[in-house]
Each structure stands twice: as C-alpha cells, then as structure tokens.
Amino acid sequence: MDKLKKLLQQPDNRLCADCRAPYPKWASTSIGVFICTKCYEVHRDLGAHISTVVSVNLEEWSDEQVEVMEAVGGNAAANSVYEKCIPSDVRKPSPNASIDERTDFIRRKYEDQEFLKPNLRMKATSRTRSSSSTEPTSLNPSALSNRDSVNNNRDSVTSNSRSSRLNQGETPPGSFNNYSNSSSLASSGRSGGVSSRSSSSSSARKEESLGMLKVTIIRGRSLVVRDLLSSDPYVSVSYGTQTFKTGVVNRNLNPVWKEEFYFSVGNPPQPVKLEVFDHDVFSADDSMGTAEVDLNPLILAAQMHQGMFEAFGSEKIGRWLATSDNSLIEDSNIEVIDGVIKQDIIFKLKNVERGELELSLEWVPIHAP
Ligand SMILES: [Zn+2]
C-alpha cells in the first residue's frame, strides 16, 4: 500500500508515538499513531474500543484504515493533540522503559486523555477536574443568546410520536463508519459512553459543551409521492431532546428550504437525526425518509487541526466516508473556508423508496479560555 509506505516515511512516524523507539512496526488505526512492539502490547491491552492495533506489514489494511491514518496526519499531529497539555513532571517513557511505566503513560494519554487540552477531554476524570485551575468551558454568552432567539422562533416539538418513530430507524452504535468506530479521540464518548453518560447525570454534573453546530437544511431531491400527485414536505431536525422543523413546501418533490438550526453539542456528541415528512392536514404526517448525521468525523477533524485554521485559508481537513451504513451518496468533505469549519452532506434517505436530502454543517468549537 503506497499511501501507508508514504506515511511511514514521514520523519515523525519513524519513531514510536509513545516511547520514541525507532521503526515502529505497529499502528493504532483508531488513534492514528505508529507505535513500537512494546507499546503495541499496552495498546492491545487497552482494548479495541480505545486502540485498534494492526501490524504495518499486514497486507490487509482497509482503505478506511489508511484514510484514518492520513486524516490524523501522523505521530506528530496526533501527539500535538494527545500530549498538548502534558504536565512538566510527566515524562514520556524511554524505548527501554518498564512495562509498568509504559502502561501508566499510555493509559493516561489515551484512556484518561489527561494531556489533552481541558476542553477536549472526553472523560473528565475527577483527578483532572479537581486539579484543574481552569473553569469548565462555557459558551460565549452573547453568541448563545443570539442563537437561542433563533431557536425560540421555531416551534419546537420534543418527544412526540415523530421522534420516537425516528428512533426505531436508529442505527445502533458501532455500525457507523470507520471514523466513529475506530477513532477514539472522537468516539471514546460513544464506546465508553454508557458509563460516562450515566455518571454525569447521577452526579448532576453540568454537561461539557464541545461546540455549536449550525445545521442548514438545503434541499430535497426526487422525494416520494405521499399524496395523490405530490407531497408537502418539511424536515424535522433533532439533536438530543431538541427538535425543530423547517417550513412546509407545498406540492414539491424537489423542495428548497435553506433553513438554519443551531444546537449546542455536548460531550459525547450524539447523532443529528433528520426525518422528512409529508404535511397532512387531515391525518398524521407521513414519513418520507430518515437520515442520521454522525458528528464525530467533523469534530475529530476540527480537534486535529485546532489552531491551524488561520494559516489554512481554504483547505480540506477531513472526510466522512460514504458506507452502506450511513447512506451518504458520496464522501462528505470537511473543509475550512475562511476560518469556518464546514461539511456538506448529501444523504440517500433511508426507510423510504427514494429521495435525497442535502444539508450543510458548520462547527464552532469551544476553545479553552
Ligand atoms: Zn513505543
């Protein structure tokens, strides 16, 4: 695999990401780092939900695995995230370090994510919380109030029959694409999500906010006919318990909405659920298909390129790959355009005979003060 060889030739990838031993023979395709055999053994013991390890000599690398390694950009890029805030008294293990020393460091680095910038930590451990001098990150109040007023103008439908119908078509965690399956930076919340979520609710801890998401519902194409000759489509957009609706476009199978909705995205990020309905005056609205946006590729790309946006101008920083699970019509590019992180998506609607839905996302990460 040429791409893999090219990556391995990068100077930073010729040393183990964790202990700097030369010529790493293994890769964590979930984290995106190249590691030595000794560190590989620790990664393997962490479990595949944190680190999925494969030999670099193995012929059977999937395109997706290579894509992830490329998207992360190598050991230096990964360490610039995973070791961004490494305390001065913590030293990386040497190539000859004991297994205990190695294990301690690697667990703190990837499992506890102790050395990440505080606002990126997926699991806020009590240790880092109590010792951290920085306040929990909070949204810029003025930005929030602006966005709130936008939301308040929409009629919000929460927990009605619609959202429960939507849930039935929900893709089970784990069957998303490779990014969310394997990328532990973005999805440790999902893989370890059950415990972290329940602990946060039981301790009534304020949910950490990762950023603001703007969802623009652009248009539908070739939607199904639900009435006699046409349909009166609108889109319901849900994140967590919040649900908003676009306006109804009467008798149109190729409706254009161009409506914007804002959501505050907590940690771990949940999927954005979309459902197109045919507005019906006399009976319940009929479903015209569903789609679900996995936010992990977008958030991961933003985290990986944090602080590099100004230099970029306009640049592709990541991709959400089209797979049979996510019903993307084509790979969805994540780009930075004039400092704004954007992702355009075209879905083939699920649970329906036909129809496409086009939307775009904008991501505003919350930076530590
Ligand atoms: Zn190593």
GROMACS .gro file of C-alpha atoms and ligand atoms in nm:
model
  370
    1MET     CA    1   0.000   0.000   0.000
    2ASP     CA    2   0.174   0.311  -0.128
    3LYS     CA    3  -0.009   0.557   0.091
    4LEU     CA    4   0.087   0.366   0.402
    5LYS     CA    5   0.451   0.350   0.296
    6LYS     CA    6   0.450   0.721   0.233
    7LEU     CA    7   0.311   0.784   0.579
    8LEU     CA    8   0.574   0.560   0.736
    9GLN     CA    9   0.848   0.759   0.565
   10GLN     CA   10   0.740   1.076   0.738
   11PRO     CA   11   1.016   1.160   0.991
   12ASP     CA   12   0.776   1.173   1.286
   13ASN     CA   13   0.641   0.829   1.201
   14ARG     CA   14   0.984   0.668   1.216
   15LEU     CA   15   0.973   0.689   1.593
   16CYS     CA   16   0.713   0.532   1.821
   17ALA     CA   17   0.449   0.790   1.915
   18ASP     CA   18   0.466   0.687   2.278
   19CYS     CA   19   0.829   0.598   2.359
   20ARG     CA   20   1.022   0.716   2.052
   21ALA     CA   21   1.167   0.372   1.981
   22PRO     CA   22   1.282   0.366   1.619
   23TYR     CA   23   1.099   0.195   1.331
   24PRO     CA   24   0.754   0.134   1.475
   25LYS     CA   25   0.607  -0.186   1.340
   26TRP     CA   26   0.251  -0.132   1.456
   27ALA     CA   27  -0.022   0.122   1.408
   28SER     CA   28  -0.328   0.215   1.607
   29THR     CA   29  -0.580   0.273   1.331
   30SER     CA   30  -0.830   0.416   1.574
   31ILE     CA   31  -0.597   0.676   1.722
   32GLY     CA   32  -0.385   0.728   1.411
   33VAL     CA   33  -0.038   0.668   1.554
   34PHE     CA   34   0.254   0.439   1.469
   35ILE     CA   35   0.397   0.255   1.769
   36CYS     CA   36   0.666   0.006   1.862
   37THR     CA   37   0.611  -0.356   1.961
   38LYS     CA   38   0.636  -0.291   2.334
   39CYS     CA   39   0.385  -0.009   2.320
   40TYR     CA   40   0.169  -0.219   2.091
   41GLU     CA   41   0.127  -0.470   2.372
   42VAL     CA   42  -0.006  -0.198   2.602
   43HIS     CA   43  -0.238  -0.063   2.334
   44ARG     CA   44  -0.371  -0.411   2.271
   45ASP     CA   45  -0.447  -0.448   2.642
   46LEU     CA   46  -0.640  -0.121   2.644
   47GLY     CA   47  -0.898  -0.289   2.424
   48ALA     CA   48  -1.005  -0.222   2.068
   49HIS     CA   49  -1.261   0.036   2.182
   50ILE     CA   50  -0.969   0.261   2.274
   51SER     CA   51  -0.697   0.144   2.039
   52THR     CA   52  -0.730  -0.083   1.739
   53VAL     CA   53  -0.384  -0.209   1.657
   54VAL     CA   54  -0.260  -0.365   1.335
   55SER     CA   55   0.082  -0.453   1.201
   56VAL     CA   56   0.218  -0.214   0.941
   57ASN     CA   57   0.343  -0.516   0.748
   58LEU     CA   58   0.000  -0.664   0.721
   59GLU     CA   59  -0.128  -0.664   0.367
   60GLU     CA   60  -0.490  -0.643   0.467
   61TRP     CA   61  -0.519  -0.279   0.555
   62SER     CA   62  -0.858  -0.149   0.450
   63ASP     CA   63  -0.881   0.178   0.261
   64GLU     CA   64  -1.066   0.321   0.557
   65GLN     CA   65  -0.784   0.240   0.797
   66VAL     CA   66  -0.534   0.410   0.571
   67GLU     CA   67  -0.768   0.706   0.534
   68VAL     CA   68  -0.784   0.749   0.909
   69MET     CA   69  -0.407   0.741   0.941
   70GLU     CA   70  -0.385   1.000   0.665
   71ALA     CA   71  -0.657   1.215   0.815
   72VAL     CA   72  -0.482   1.224   1.151
   73GLY     CA   73  -0.159   1.311   0.975
   74GLY     CA   74   0.093   1.103   1.167
   75ASN     CA   75   0.255   1.083   1.507
   76ALA     CA   76   0.345   1.450   1.537
   77ALA     CA   77  -0.008   1.565   1.458
   78ALA     CA   78  -0.161   1.309   1.692
   79ASN     CA   79   0.078   1.397   1.973
   80SER     CA   80   0.009   1.766   1.925
   81VAL     CA   81  -0.340   1.677   2.041
   82TYR     CA   82  -0.284   1.389   2.281
   83GLU     CA   83   0.017   1.548   2.450
   84LYS     CA   84  -0.085   1.910   2.409
   85CYS     CA   85  -0.107   1.978   2.781
   86ILE     CA   86   0.136   1.728   2.921
   87PRO     CA   87   0.246   1.845   3.268
   88SER     CA   88   0.615   1.923   3.307
   89ASP     CA   89   0.655   1.650   3.567
   90VAL     CA   90   0.526   1.378   3.334
   91ARG     CA   91   0.791   1.225   3.117
   92LYS     CA   92   0.735   1.005   2.818
   93PRO     CA   93   0.867   0.654   2.867
   94SER     CA   94   1.201   0.579   2.705
   95PRO     CA   95   1.235   0.299   2.448
   96ASN     CA   96   1.366   0.080   2.730
   97ALA     CA   97   1.103   0.173   2.986
   98SER     CA   98   0.948  -0.095   3.202
   99ILE     CA   99   0.608  -0.231   3.111
  100ASP     CA  100   0.459  -0.059   3.417
  101GLU     CA  101   0.594   0.282   3.329
  102ARG     CA  102   0.485   0.237   2.970
  103THR     CA  103   0.137   0.121   3.068
  104ASP     CA  104   0.089   0.410   3.308
  105PHE     CA  105   0.180   0.668   3.044
  106ILE     CA  106  -0.019   0.513   2.762
  107ARG     CA  107  -0.330   0.474   2.974
  108ARG     CA  108  -0.312   0.833   3.092
  109LYS     CA  109  -0.250   0.953   2.740
  110TYR     CA  110  -0.525   0.769   2.552
  111GLU     CA  111  -0.766   0.619   2.802
  112ASP     CA  112  -0.788   0.901   3.056
  113GLN     CA  113  -0.685   1.158   2.794
  114GLU     CA  114  -0.520   1.354   3.068
  115PHE     CA  115  -0.284   1.550   2.848
  116LEU     CA  116  -0.541   1.688   2.607
  117LYS     CA  117  -0.645   2.048   2.629
  118PRO     CA  118  -0.906   2.054   2.906
  119ASN     CA  119  -1.194   2.138   2.676
  120LEU     CA  120  -1.121   1.839   2.454
  121ARG     CA  121  -1.108   1.578   2.724
  122MET     CA  122  -1.370   1.320   2.658
  123LYS     CA  123  -1.363   1.178   3.004
  124ALA     CA  124  -1.323   1.440   3.267
  125THR     CA  125  -1.172   1.235   3.542
  126SER     CA  126  -1.207   1.358   3.897
  127ARG     CA  127  -0.832   1.381   3.909
  128THR     CA  128  -0.809   1.630   3.627
  129ARG     CA  129  -1.121   1.811   3.741
  130SER     CA  130  -1.010   1.878   4.092
  131SER     CA  131  -0.659   1.971   3.999
  132SER     CA  132  -0.753   2.179   3.701
  133SER     CA  133  -0.736   2.550   3.761
  134THR     CA  134  -0.935   2.635   3.452
  135GLU     CA  135  -1.308   2.680   3.477
  136PRO     CA  136  -1.524   2.431   3.293
  137THR     CA  137  -1.560   2.568   2.943
  138SER     CA  138  -1.872   2.766   2.884
  139LEU     CA  139  -2.030   2.913   2.579
  140ASN     CA  140  -1.982   3.271   2.486
  141PRO     CA  141  -2.297   3.417   2.642
  142SER     CA  142  -2.375   3.665   2.368
  143ALA     CA  143  -2.336   3.406   2.096
  144LEU     CA  144  -2.558   3.172   2.289
  145SER     CA  145  -2.835   3.423   2.341
  146ASN     CA  146  -2.837   3.513   1.973
  147ARG     CA  147  -2.869   3.152   1.882
  148ASP     CA  148  -3.131   3.090   2.143
  149SER     CA  149  -3.350   3.357   1.997
  150VAL     CA  150  -3.327   3.187   1.660
  151ASN     CA  151  -3.437   2.863   1.813
  152ASN     CA  152  -3.718   3.015   2.011
  153ASN     CA  153  -3.880   3.140   1.695
  154ARG     CA  154  -3.925   2.786   1.575
  155ASP     CA  155  -4.197   2.572   1.710
  156SER     CA  156  -4.020   2.308   1.899
  157VAL     CA  157  -4.160   1.960   1.915
  158THR     CA  158  -3.998   1.742   2.169
  159SER     CA  159  -4.060   1.378   2.242
  160ASN     CA  160  -4.363   1.339   2.022
  161SER     CA  161  -4.454   1.041   1.812
  162ARG     CA  162  -4.222   1.165   1.544
  163SER     CA  163  -3.906   1.144   1.738
  164SER     CA  164  -3.996   0.800   1.865
  165ARG     CA  165  -4.059   0.685   1.514
  166LEU     CA  166  -3.723   0.821   1.423
  167ASN     CA  167  -3.564   0.622   1.699
  168GLN     CA  168  -3.683   0.297   1.552
  169GLY     CA  169  -3.474   0.357   1.247
  170GLU     CA  170  -3.176   0.450   1.455
  171THR     CA  171  -2.850   0.292   1.361
  172PRO     CA  172  -2.704   0.108   1.656
  173PRO     CA  173  -2.380   0.249   1.787
  174GLY     CA  174  -2.090   0.069   1.632
  175SER     CA  175  -2.237   0.045   1.288
  176PHE     CA  176  -2.139   0.397   1.196
  177ASN     CA  177  -1.845   0.437   0.969
  178ASN     CA  178  -1.486   0.378   1.044
  179TYR     CA  179  -1.427   0.716   1.199
  180SER     CA  180  -1.670   0.671   1.479
  181ASN     CA  181  -1.597   0.306   1.524
  182SER     CA  182  -1.232   0.343   1.543
  183SER     CA  183  -1.140   0.696   1.621
  184SER     CA  184  -1.110   0.704   1.992
  185LEU     CA  185  -1.048   1.075   2.019
  186ALA     CA  186  -1.386   1.146   1.876
  187SER     CA  187  -1.573   0.843   1.991
  188SER     CA  188  -1.438   0.739   2.325
  189GLY     CA  189  -1.754   0.903   2.447
  190ARG     CA  190  -1.955   0.662   2.241
  191SER     CA  191  -1.764   0.348   2.322
  192GLY     CA  192  -1.734   0.433   2.685
  193GLY     CA  193  -2.046   0.636   2.658
  194VAL     CA  194  -2.284   0.441   2.873
  195SER     CA  195  -2.083   0.476   3.186
  196SER     CA  196  -1.971   0.832   3.135
  197ARG     CA  197  -2.319   0.945   3.048
  198SER     CA  198  -2.485   0.784   3.345
  199SER     CA  199  -2.224   0.906   3.585
  200SER     CA  200  -2.264   1.259   3.462
  201SER     CA  201  -2.638   1.252   3.512
  202SER     CA  202  -2.623   1.091   3.852
  203SER     CA  203  -2.379   1.346   3.980
  204ALA     CA  204  -2.580   1.621   3.807
  205ARG     CA  205  -2.259   1.750   3.660
  206LYS     CA  206  -2.307   2.018   3.401
  207GLU     CA  207  -2.261   1.868   3.061
  208GLU     CA  208  -1.944   1.976   2.894
  209SER     CA  209  -2.007   2.155   2.568
  210LEU     CA  210  -1.782   2.077   2.274
  211GLY     CA  211  -1.917   2.348   2.049
  212MET     CA  212  -2.203   2.492   1.849
  213LEU     CA  213  -2.342   2.321   1.544
  214LYS     CA  214  -2.528   2.501   1.271
  215VAL     CA  215  -2.735   2.270   1.053
  216THR     CA  216  -2.859   2.416   0.726
  217ILE     CA  217  -3.126   2.209   0.559
  218ILE     CA  218  -3.072   2.299   0.196
  219ARG     CA  219  -3.298   2.094  -0.026
  220GLY     CA  220  -3.462   1.764  -0.105
  221ARG     CA  221  -3.448   1.585  -0.437
  222SER     CA  222  -3.670   1.327  -0.602
  223LEU     CA  223  -3.872   1.277  -0.287
  224VAL     CA  224  -4.151   1.022  -0.277
  225VAL     CA  225  -4.513   1.098  -0.361
  226ARG     CA  226  -4.722   1.066  -0.047
  227ASP     CA  227  -5.041   1.243  -0.156
  228LEU     CA  228  -5.226   1.194  -0.482
  229LEU     CA  229  -4.974   1.353  -0.714
  230SER     CA  230  -4.713   1.512  -0.495
  231SER     CA  231  -4.613   1.576  -0.134
  232ASP     CA  232  -4.592   1.872   0.101
  233PRO     CA  233  -4.254   1.807   0.255
  234TYR     CA  234  -4.086   1.951   0.560
  235VAL     CA  235  -3.786   1.831   0.760
  236SER     CA  236  -3.767   1.760   1.129
  237VAL     CA  237  -3.416   1.808   1.274
  238SER     CA  238  -3.331   1.662   1.614
  239TYR     CA  239  -3.032   1.673   1.840
  240GLY     CA  240  -3.076   1.506   2.176
  241THR     CA  241  -3.414   1.618   2.309
  242GLN     CA  242  -3.433   1.926   2.087
  243THR     CA  243  -3.635   1.904   1.770
  244PHE     CA  244  -3.703   2.175   1.513
  245LYS     CA  245  -3.896   2.177   1.188
  246THR     CA  246  -3.847   2.353   0.859
  247GLY     CA  247  -4.139   2.517   0.686
  248VAL     CA  248  -4.367   2.310   0.463
  249VAL     CA  249  -4.310   2.340   0.089
  250ASN     CA  250  -4.640   2.260  -0.081
  251ARG     CA  251  -4.662   2.019  -0.373
  252ASN     CA  252  -4.296   1.986  -0.440
  253LEU     CA  253  -4.077   1.678  -0.466
  254ASN     CA  254  -3.763   1.890  -0.503
  255PRO     CA  255  -3.816   2.142  -0.225
  256VAL     CA  256  -3.563   2.408  -0.130
  257TRP     CA  257  -3.558   2.512   0.235
  258LYS     CA  258  -3.225   2.677   0.316
  259GLU     CA  259  -3.321   2.696   0.682
  260GLU     CA  260  -3.071   2.710   0.966
  261PHE     CA  261  -3.086   2.549   1.308
  262TYR     CA  262  -2.843   2.576   1.597
  263PHE     CA  263  -2.755   2.313   1.853
  264SER     CA  264  -2.514   2.311   2.141
  265VAL     CA  265  -2.322   1.984   2.114
  266GLY     CA  266  -2.231   1.816   2.438
  267ASN     CA  267  -1.978   1.555   2.521
  268PRO     CA  268  -2.005   1.286   2.388
  269PRO     CA  269  -2.155   1.412   2.061
  270GLN     CA  270  -2.482   1.249   1.962
  271PRO     CA  271  -2.608   1.197   1.608
  272VAL     CA  272  -2.825   1.459   1.441
  273LYS     CA  273  -3.145   1.289   1.335
  274LEU     CA  274  -3.336   1.401   1.030
  275GLU     CA  275  -3.672   1.297   0.900
  276VAL     CA  276  -3.864   1.427   0.603
  277PHE     CA  277  -4.242   1.433   0.643
  278ASP     CA  278  -4.535   1.496   0.418
  279HIS     CA  279  -4.752   1.754   0.588
  280ASP     CA  280  -5.108   1.630   0.600
  281VAL     CA  281  -5.395   1.849   0.709
  282PHE     CA  282  -5.640   1.570   0.782
  283SER     CA  283  -5.424   1.291   0.916
  284ALA     CA  284  -5.089   1.221   1.076
  285ASP     CA  285  -4.793   1.336   0.873
  286ASP     CA  286  -4.636   1.058   0.665
  287SER     CA  287  -4.268   0.986   0.678
  288MET     CA  288  -4.074   1.042   0.359
  289GLY     CA  289  -3.747   0.902   0.487
  290THR     CA  290  -3.484   0.945   0.753
  291ALA     CA  291  -3.113   1.017   0.780
  292GLU     CA  292  -2.865   1.045   1.059
  293VAL     CA  293  -2.552   1.261   1.081
  294ASP     CA  294  -2.254   1.127   1.271
  295LEU     CA  295  -2.076   1.435   1.406
  296ASN     CA  296  -1.759   1.252   1.502
  297PRO     CA  297  -1.568   1.298   1.173
  298LEU     CA  298  -1.639   1.673   1.182
  299ILE     CA  299  -1.542   1.717   1.546
  300LEU     CA  300  -1.236   1.495   1.513
  301ALA     CA  301  -1.112   1.690   1.211
  302ALA     CA  302  -1.168   2.018   1.395
  303GLN     CA  303  -0.982   1.894   1.701
  304MET     CA  304  -0.693   1.763   1.497
  305HIS     CA  305  -0.648   2.092   1.318
  306GLN     CA  306  -0.713   2.318   1.608
  307GLY     CA  307  -0.519   2.641   1.596
  308MET     CA  308  -0.413   2.581   1.236
  309PHE     CA  309  -0.715   2.740   1.073
  310GLU     CA  310  -0.578   3.088   1.015
  311ALA     CA  311  -0.296   2.950   0.809
  312PHE     CA  312  -0.529   2.744   0.600
  313GLY     CA  313  -0.747   2.990   0.411
  314SER     CA  314  -0.944   2.716   0.243
  315GLU     CA  315  -0.845   2.359   0.295
  316LYS     CA  316  -0.987   2.012   0.327
  317ILE     CA  317  -0.923   1.880   0.676
  318GLY     CA  318  -1.119   1.558   0.682
  319ARG     CA  319  -1.383   1.338   0.534
  320TRP     CA  320  -1.687   1.141   0.636
  321LEU     CA  321  -1.669   0.837   0.416
  322ALA     CA  322  -1.972   0.701   0.237
  323THR     CA  323  -2.053   0.348   0.354
  324SER     CA  324  -2.358   0.126   0.333
  325ASP     CA  325  -2.433   0.210   0.697
  326ASN     CA  326  -2.454   0.585   0.677
  327SER     CA  327  -2.637   0.621   0.344
  328LEU     CA  328  -2.414   0.901   0.220
  329ILE     CA  329  -2.438   0.939  -0.157
  330GLU     CA  330  -2.073   1.038  -0.175
  331ASP     CA  331  -1.788   1.101   0.067
  332SER     CA  332  -1.860   1.416   0.261
  333ASN     CA  333  -1.570   1.659   0.280
  334ILE     CA  334  -1.487   1.856   0.589
  335GLU     CA  335  -1.331   2.186   0.495
  336VAL     CA  336  -1.215   2.507   0.649
  337ILE     CA  337  -1.329   2.803   0.442
  338ASP     CA  338  -1.220   3.146   0.568
  339GLY     CA  339  -1.176   3.009   0.916
  340VAL     CA  340  -1.517   2.840   0.924
  341ILE     CA  341  -1.532   2.463   0.959
  342LYS     CA  342  -1.789   2.329   0.713
  343GLN     CA  343  -1.921   1.998   0.595
  344ASP     CA  344  -2.162   1.944   0.306
  345ILE     CA  345  -2.363   1.623   0.310
  346ILE     CA  346  -2.598   1.455   0.064
  347PHE     CA  347  -2.797   1.164   0.201
  348LYS     CA  348  -2.993   0.900   0.025
  349LEU     CA  349  -3.293   0.891   0.257
  350LYS     CA  350  -3.346   0.568   0.450
  351ASN     CA  351  -3.669   0.381   0.521
  352VAL     CA  352  -3.823   0.508   0.200
  353GLU     CA  353  -3.826   0.411  -0.166
  354ARG     CA  354  -3.636   0.715  -0.289
  355GLY     CA  355  -3.529   1.068  -0.217
  356GLU     CA  356  -3.218   1.266  -0.132
  357LEU     CA  357  -3.158   1.527   0.132
  358GLU     CA  358  -2.885   1.789   0.108
  359LEU     CA  359  -2.759   1.977   0.410
  360SER     CA  360  -2.454   2.155   0.536
  361LEU     CA  361  -2.297   2.177   0.879
  362GLU     CA  362  -2.088   2.445   1.040
  363TRP     CA  363  -1.892   2.373   1.353
  364VAL     CA  364  -1.784   2.631   1.607
  365PRO     CA  365  -1.561   2.459   1.863
  366ILE     CA  366  -1.542   2.596   2.211
  367HIS     CA  367  -1.186   2.689   2.295
  368ALA     CA  368  -1.040   2.692   2.638
  369PRO     CA  369  -1.012   3.045   2.775
  370ZN      ZN  370   0.697   0.257   2.193
   0.00000   0.00000   0.00000
